[in-house]
Each structure stands twice: as structure tokens, then as C-alpha cells.
Short mmCIF file of C-alpha atoms in Angstrom, two decimals:
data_model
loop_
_atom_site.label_atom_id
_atom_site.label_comp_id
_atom_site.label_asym_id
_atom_site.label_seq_id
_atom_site.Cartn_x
_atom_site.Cartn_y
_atom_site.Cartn_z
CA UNK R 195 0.00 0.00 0.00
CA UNK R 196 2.77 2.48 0.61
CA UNK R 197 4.47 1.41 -2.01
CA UNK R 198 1.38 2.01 -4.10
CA UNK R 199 1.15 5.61 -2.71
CA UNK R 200 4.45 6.75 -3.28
CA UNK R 201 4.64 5.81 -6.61
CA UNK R 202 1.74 7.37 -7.40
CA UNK R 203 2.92 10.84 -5.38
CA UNK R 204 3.29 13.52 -8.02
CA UNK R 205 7.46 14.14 -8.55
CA UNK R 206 8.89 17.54 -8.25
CA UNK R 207 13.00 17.34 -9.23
CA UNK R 208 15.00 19.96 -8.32
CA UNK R 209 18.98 20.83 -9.68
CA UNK R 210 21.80 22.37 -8.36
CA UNK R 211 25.23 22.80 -9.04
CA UNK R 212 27.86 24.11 -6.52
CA UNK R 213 31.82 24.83 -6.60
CA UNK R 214 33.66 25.28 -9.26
CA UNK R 215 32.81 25.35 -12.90
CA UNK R 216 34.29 21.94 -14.44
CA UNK R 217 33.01 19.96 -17.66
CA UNK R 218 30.40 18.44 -17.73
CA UNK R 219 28.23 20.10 -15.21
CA UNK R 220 26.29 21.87 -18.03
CA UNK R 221 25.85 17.73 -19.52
CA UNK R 222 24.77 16.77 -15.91
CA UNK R 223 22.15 19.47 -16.18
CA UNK R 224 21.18 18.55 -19.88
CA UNK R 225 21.17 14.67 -19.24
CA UNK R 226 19.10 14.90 -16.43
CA UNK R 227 16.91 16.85 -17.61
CA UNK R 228 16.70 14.74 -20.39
CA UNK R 229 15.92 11.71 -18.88
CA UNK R 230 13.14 12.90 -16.31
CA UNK R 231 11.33 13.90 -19.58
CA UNK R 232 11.64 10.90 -20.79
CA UNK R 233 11.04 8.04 -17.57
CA UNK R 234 8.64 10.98 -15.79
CA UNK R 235 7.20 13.21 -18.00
CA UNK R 236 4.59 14.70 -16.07
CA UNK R 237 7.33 15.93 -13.23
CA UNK R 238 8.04 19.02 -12.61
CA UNK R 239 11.67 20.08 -12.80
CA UNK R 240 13.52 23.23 -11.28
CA UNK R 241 16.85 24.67 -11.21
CA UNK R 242 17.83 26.37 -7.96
CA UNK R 243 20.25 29.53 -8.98
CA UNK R 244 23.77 29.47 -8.03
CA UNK R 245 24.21 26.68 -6.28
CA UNK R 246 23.10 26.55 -2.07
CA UNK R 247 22.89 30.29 -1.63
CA UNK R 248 19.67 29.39 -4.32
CA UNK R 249 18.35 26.99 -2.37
CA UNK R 250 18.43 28.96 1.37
CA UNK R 251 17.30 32.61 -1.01
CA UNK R 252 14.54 30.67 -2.31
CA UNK R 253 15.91 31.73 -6.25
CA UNK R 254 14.61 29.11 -8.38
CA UNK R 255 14.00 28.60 -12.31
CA UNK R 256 11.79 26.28 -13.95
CA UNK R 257 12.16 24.05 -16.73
CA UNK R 258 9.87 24.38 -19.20
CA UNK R 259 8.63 22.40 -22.10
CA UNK R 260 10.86 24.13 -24.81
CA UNK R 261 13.94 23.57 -22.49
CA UNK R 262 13.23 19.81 -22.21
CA UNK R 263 12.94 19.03 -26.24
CA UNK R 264 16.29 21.14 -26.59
CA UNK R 265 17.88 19.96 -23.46
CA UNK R 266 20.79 17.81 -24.83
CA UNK R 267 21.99 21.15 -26.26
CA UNK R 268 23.56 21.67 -23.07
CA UNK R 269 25.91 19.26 -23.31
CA UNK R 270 27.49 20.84 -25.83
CA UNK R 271 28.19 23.81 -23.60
CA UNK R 272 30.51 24.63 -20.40
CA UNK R 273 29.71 25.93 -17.33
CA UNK R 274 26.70 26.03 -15.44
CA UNK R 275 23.08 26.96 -17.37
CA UNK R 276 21.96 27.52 -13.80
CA UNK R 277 25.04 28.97 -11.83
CA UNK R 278 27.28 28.11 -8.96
CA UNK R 279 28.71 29.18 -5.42
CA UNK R 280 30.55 28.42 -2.95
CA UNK R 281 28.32 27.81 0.28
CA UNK R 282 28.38 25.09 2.63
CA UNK R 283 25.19 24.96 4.87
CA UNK R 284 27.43 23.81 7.60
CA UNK R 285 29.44 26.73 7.87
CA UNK R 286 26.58 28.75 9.37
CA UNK R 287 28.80 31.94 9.91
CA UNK R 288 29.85 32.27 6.54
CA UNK R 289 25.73 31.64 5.34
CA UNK R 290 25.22 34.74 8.19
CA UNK R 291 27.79 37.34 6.73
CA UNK R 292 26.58 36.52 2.99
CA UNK R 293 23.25 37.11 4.52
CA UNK R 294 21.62 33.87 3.28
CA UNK R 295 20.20 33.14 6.94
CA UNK R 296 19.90 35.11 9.85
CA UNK R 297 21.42 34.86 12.71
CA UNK R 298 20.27 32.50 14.98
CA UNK R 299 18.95 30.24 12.11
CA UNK R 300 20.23 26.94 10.76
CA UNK R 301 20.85 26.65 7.03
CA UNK R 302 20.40 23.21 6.76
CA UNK R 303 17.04 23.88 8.51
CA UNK R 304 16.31 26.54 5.91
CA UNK R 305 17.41 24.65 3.29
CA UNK R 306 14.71 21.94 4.24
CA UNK R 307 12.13 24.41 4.77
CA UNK R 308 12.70 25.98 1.31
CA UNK R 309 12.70 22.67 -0.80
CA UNK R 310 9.09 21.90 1.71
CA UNK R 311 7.47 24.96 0.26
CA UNK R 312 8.89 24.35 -2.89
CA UNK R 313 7.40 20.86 -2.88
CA UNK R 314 10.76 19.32 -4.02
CA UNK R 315 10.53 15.38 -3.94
CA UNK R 316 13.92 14.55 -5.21
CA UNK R 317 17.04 16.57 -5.05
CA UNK R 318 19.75 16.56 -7.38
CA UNK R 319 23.23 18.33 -6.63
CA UNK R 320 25.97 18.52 -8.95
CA UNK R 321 29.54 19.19 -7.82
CA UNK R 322 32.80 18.16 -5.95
CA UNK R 323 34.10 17.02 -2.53
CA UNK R 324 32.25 20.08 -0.68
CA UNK R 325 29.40 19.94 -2.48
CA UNK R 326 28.77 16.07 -2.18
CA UNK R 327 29.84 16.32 1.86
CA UNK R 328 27.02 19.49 1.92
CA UNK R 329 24.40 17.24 0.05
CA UNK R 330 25.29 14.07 2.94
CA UNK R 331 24.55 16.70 5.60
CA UNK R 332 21.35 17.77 4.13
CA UNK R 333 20.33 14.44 3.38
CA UNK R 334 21.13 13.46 7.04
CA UNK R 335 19.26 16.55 8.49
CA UNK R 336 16.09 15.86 6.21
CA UNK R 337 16.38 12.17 7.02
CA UNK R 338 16.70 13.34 11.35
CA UNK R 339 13.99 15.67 11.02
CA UNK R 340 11.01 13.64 8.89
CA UNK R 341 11.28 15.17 5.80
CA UNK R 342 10.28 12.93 3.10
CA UNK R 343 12.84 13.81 0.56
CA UNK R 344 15.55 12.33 -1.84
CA UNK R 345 19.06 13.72 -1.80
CA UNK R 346 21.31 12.35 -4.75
CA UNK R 347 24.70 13.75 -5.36
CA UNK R 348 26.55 13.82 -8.51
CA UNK R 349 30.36 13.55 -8.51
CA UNK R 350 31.68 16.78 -10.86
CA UNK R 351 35.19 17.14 -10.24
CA UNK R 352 38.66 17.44 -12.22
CA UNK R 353 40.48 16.64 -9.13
CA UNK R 354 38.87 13.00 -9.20
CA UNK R 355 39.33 13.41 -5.49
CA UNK R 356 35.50 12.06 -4.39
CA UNK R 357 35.92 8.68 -2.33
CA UNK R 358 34.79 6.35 -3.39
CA UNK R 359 34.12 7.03 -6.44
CA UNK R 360 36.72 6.26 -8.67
CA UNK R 361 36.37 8.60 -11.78
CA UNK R 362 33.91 11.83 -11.37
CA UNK R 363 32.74 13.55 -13.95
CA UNK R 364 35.08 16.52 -15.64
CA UNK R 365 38.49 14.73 -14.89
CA UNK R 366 39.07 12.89 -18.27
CA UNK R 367 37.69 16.27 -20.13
CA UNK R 368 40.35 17.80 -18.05
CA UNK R 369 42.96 15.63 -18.64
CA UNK R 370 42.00 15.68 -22.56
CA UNK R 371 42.10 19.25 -22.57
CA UNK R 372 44.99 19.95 -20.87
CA UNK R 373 47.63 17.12 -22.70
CA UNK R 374 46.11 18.90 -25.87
CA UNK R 375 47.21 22.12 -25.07
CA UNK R 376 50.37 20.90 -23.70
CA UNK R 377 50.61 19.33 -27.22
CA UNK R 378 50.17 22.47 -28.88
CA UNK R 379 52.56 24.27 -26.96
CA UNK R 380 55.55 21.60 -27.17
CA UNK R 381 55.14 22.43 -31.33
CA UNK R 382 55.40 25.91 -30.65
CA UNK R 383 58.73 25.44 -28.92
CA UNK R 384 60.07 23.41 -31.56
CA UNK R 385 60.39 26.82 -33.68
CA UNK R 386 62.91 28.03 -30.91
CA UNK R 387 65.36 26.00 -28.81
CA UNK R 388 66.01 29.28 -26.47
CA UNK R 389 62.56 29.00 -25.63
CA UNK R 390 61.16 28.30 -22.26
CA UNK R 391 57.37 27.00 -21.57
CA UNK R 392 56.01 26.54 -18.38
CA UNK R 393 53.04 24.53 -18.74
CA UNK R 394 50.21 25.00 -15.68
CA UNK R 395 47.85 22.26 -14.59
CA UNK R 396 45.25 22.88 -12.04
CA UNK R 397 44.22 20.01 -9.70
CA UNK R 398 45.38 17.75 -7.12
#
């Protein structure tokens, strides 16, 4: 009988992306979007704005039926079609001085309160290390409290540095990226043996 009733509860999805732009957070968004319209059409799907400082301002976007049919688009694209930040709803003094709670308020309290009256039945969040660790903490807060909500994370990374998964998504574009320019500019110094390159690579 439960089982009955929750499958028959009406879906609302939210997305969110957090930390730092990477590839293929825009192809999260697209494929995800993609999919719902295909396996549950009749959901509703939103996009909280940059990241957890959308979620506890209440800034959200919805995604309507032109977005869906062009949706794969996005994963054509970089960045994020919905924008990110750098919050964690743990660190409740840093959520005070951006002035994304008051004081005396919890975020992750907030947080839940906001995807409540936003009638959010599944949560997706799309980012790295801090991001996944913030999504864990809301999921254990909603689970604590008796909110009847899903939390899934989504590994986006190009430091590949999210135990345990073994390859998030963004390193290999990364990596790609990065031995091609590298490629590029070992041809340039062929022209001049005096020539010094110092080739930066981000990550860990």
C-alpha cells in the first residue's frame, strides 16, 4: 500500500550545481533533464540559482517544455546553465555574513524548509568534494527531522578526489584538454630552442 502511494505521489525534481565550474556540469544538467522527460514526463523540474545560496534565497527557475525538447543542447556547452557558489550549509557563519540566513537560524534547517514549500521530492546536486559532503549533511538533516525527501549527489570534479568514487565527472575532459594544449605548446617550442614554456595544470 505504501508502495502504491508513493509511486503514485506527483514528482517535483530539483537541480543544483555548486563549486567550481568543471566539464560536464552543463551535460549533468542537460542529461538529467533529459531523462526525467523521458522516464517521468509529467514531473516538474527546477533549477535552484547558483548553487546553495539558491536553495536557502529561495531563487529558483523552472524548466519548461521548450527547455526539455532542446535539453541535450547543453551538453554541448561549459559551465553552469543555472550557476554556482561556494556555500556550505554547515558553515553557518559564513551563510550569516553573505546574509543567506539570519542569525540565529540553521541553514540546513532553511534549506529543508525551502525545498518543503517548494514541494521538491527529489534533489539533485551537482559538484565536488564540498558539495557532495554538503548534500550528505542535508540528506542526514532531512532524514533526522522527517522530511520525506531524496538527496542524490553527482560527482563533478577534475580533481577525481570524491571517495569512493573512482572517476567523477570533468576529470578525463580535463585531462583531454589539458595534454592537448600541452601538445600544442611543445610544437610551438620546436620553432625556438632558447625557448622556455612553463606549462600550468590545475588540480590535485
Amino acid at each position: 500500500m505504501a508502495k502504491s502511494a508513493r509511486a503514485a505521489k506527483k514528482q517535483k525534481i530539483a537541480l543544483l550545481t555548486a563549486g567550481g565550474l568543471a566539464p560536464c556540469l552543463s551535460a549533468a544538467v542537460g542529461f538529467l533533464i533529459d531523462m526525467y522527460s523521458k522516464k517521468l514526463p509529467k514531473a516538474e523540474i527546477i533549477g535552484y540559482r547558483n548553487g546553495y545560496m539558491g536553495l536557502l534565497k529561495g531563487w529558483s527557475i523552472p524548466v519548461t517544455a521548450a527547455v526539455r525538447k532542446q535539453a541535450l543542447v547543453l551538453t554541448q556547452h561549459g559551465g553552469s546553465p543555472i550557476g554556482n557558489s561556494r556555500v556550505k550549509l554547515t558553515n553557518v557563519k559564513d551563510c550569516i555574513k553573505r546574509g543567506l540566513v539570519k542569525e540565529g537560524q540553521n541553514p540546513l534547517h532553511v534549506a529543508a524548509e525551502q525545498l518543503v514549500k517548494d514541494g521538491i521530492t527529489i534533489l539533485h546536486t551537482i559538484g565536488g568534494d564540498d558539495t557532495n559532503t554538503t548534500a550528505a549533511d542535508l540528506a542526514a538533516y532531512l532524514a533526522t527531522n522527517n522530511y520525506n525527501l531524496t538527496v542524490v549527489g553527482l560527482p563533478k570534479t577534475i580533481d577525481n578526489d570524491v571517495i569512493p568514487i573512482a572517476q567523477t565527472l570533468g576529470a578525463v575532459t580535463a585531462a583531454e584538454q589539458g595534454a592537448i594544449f600541452f601538445e600544442n605548446a611543445i610544437n610551438e617550442q620546436s620553432t625556438n630552442p632558447r625557448m622556455l614554456l612553463i606549462h600550468e595544470v590545475m588540480g590535485r
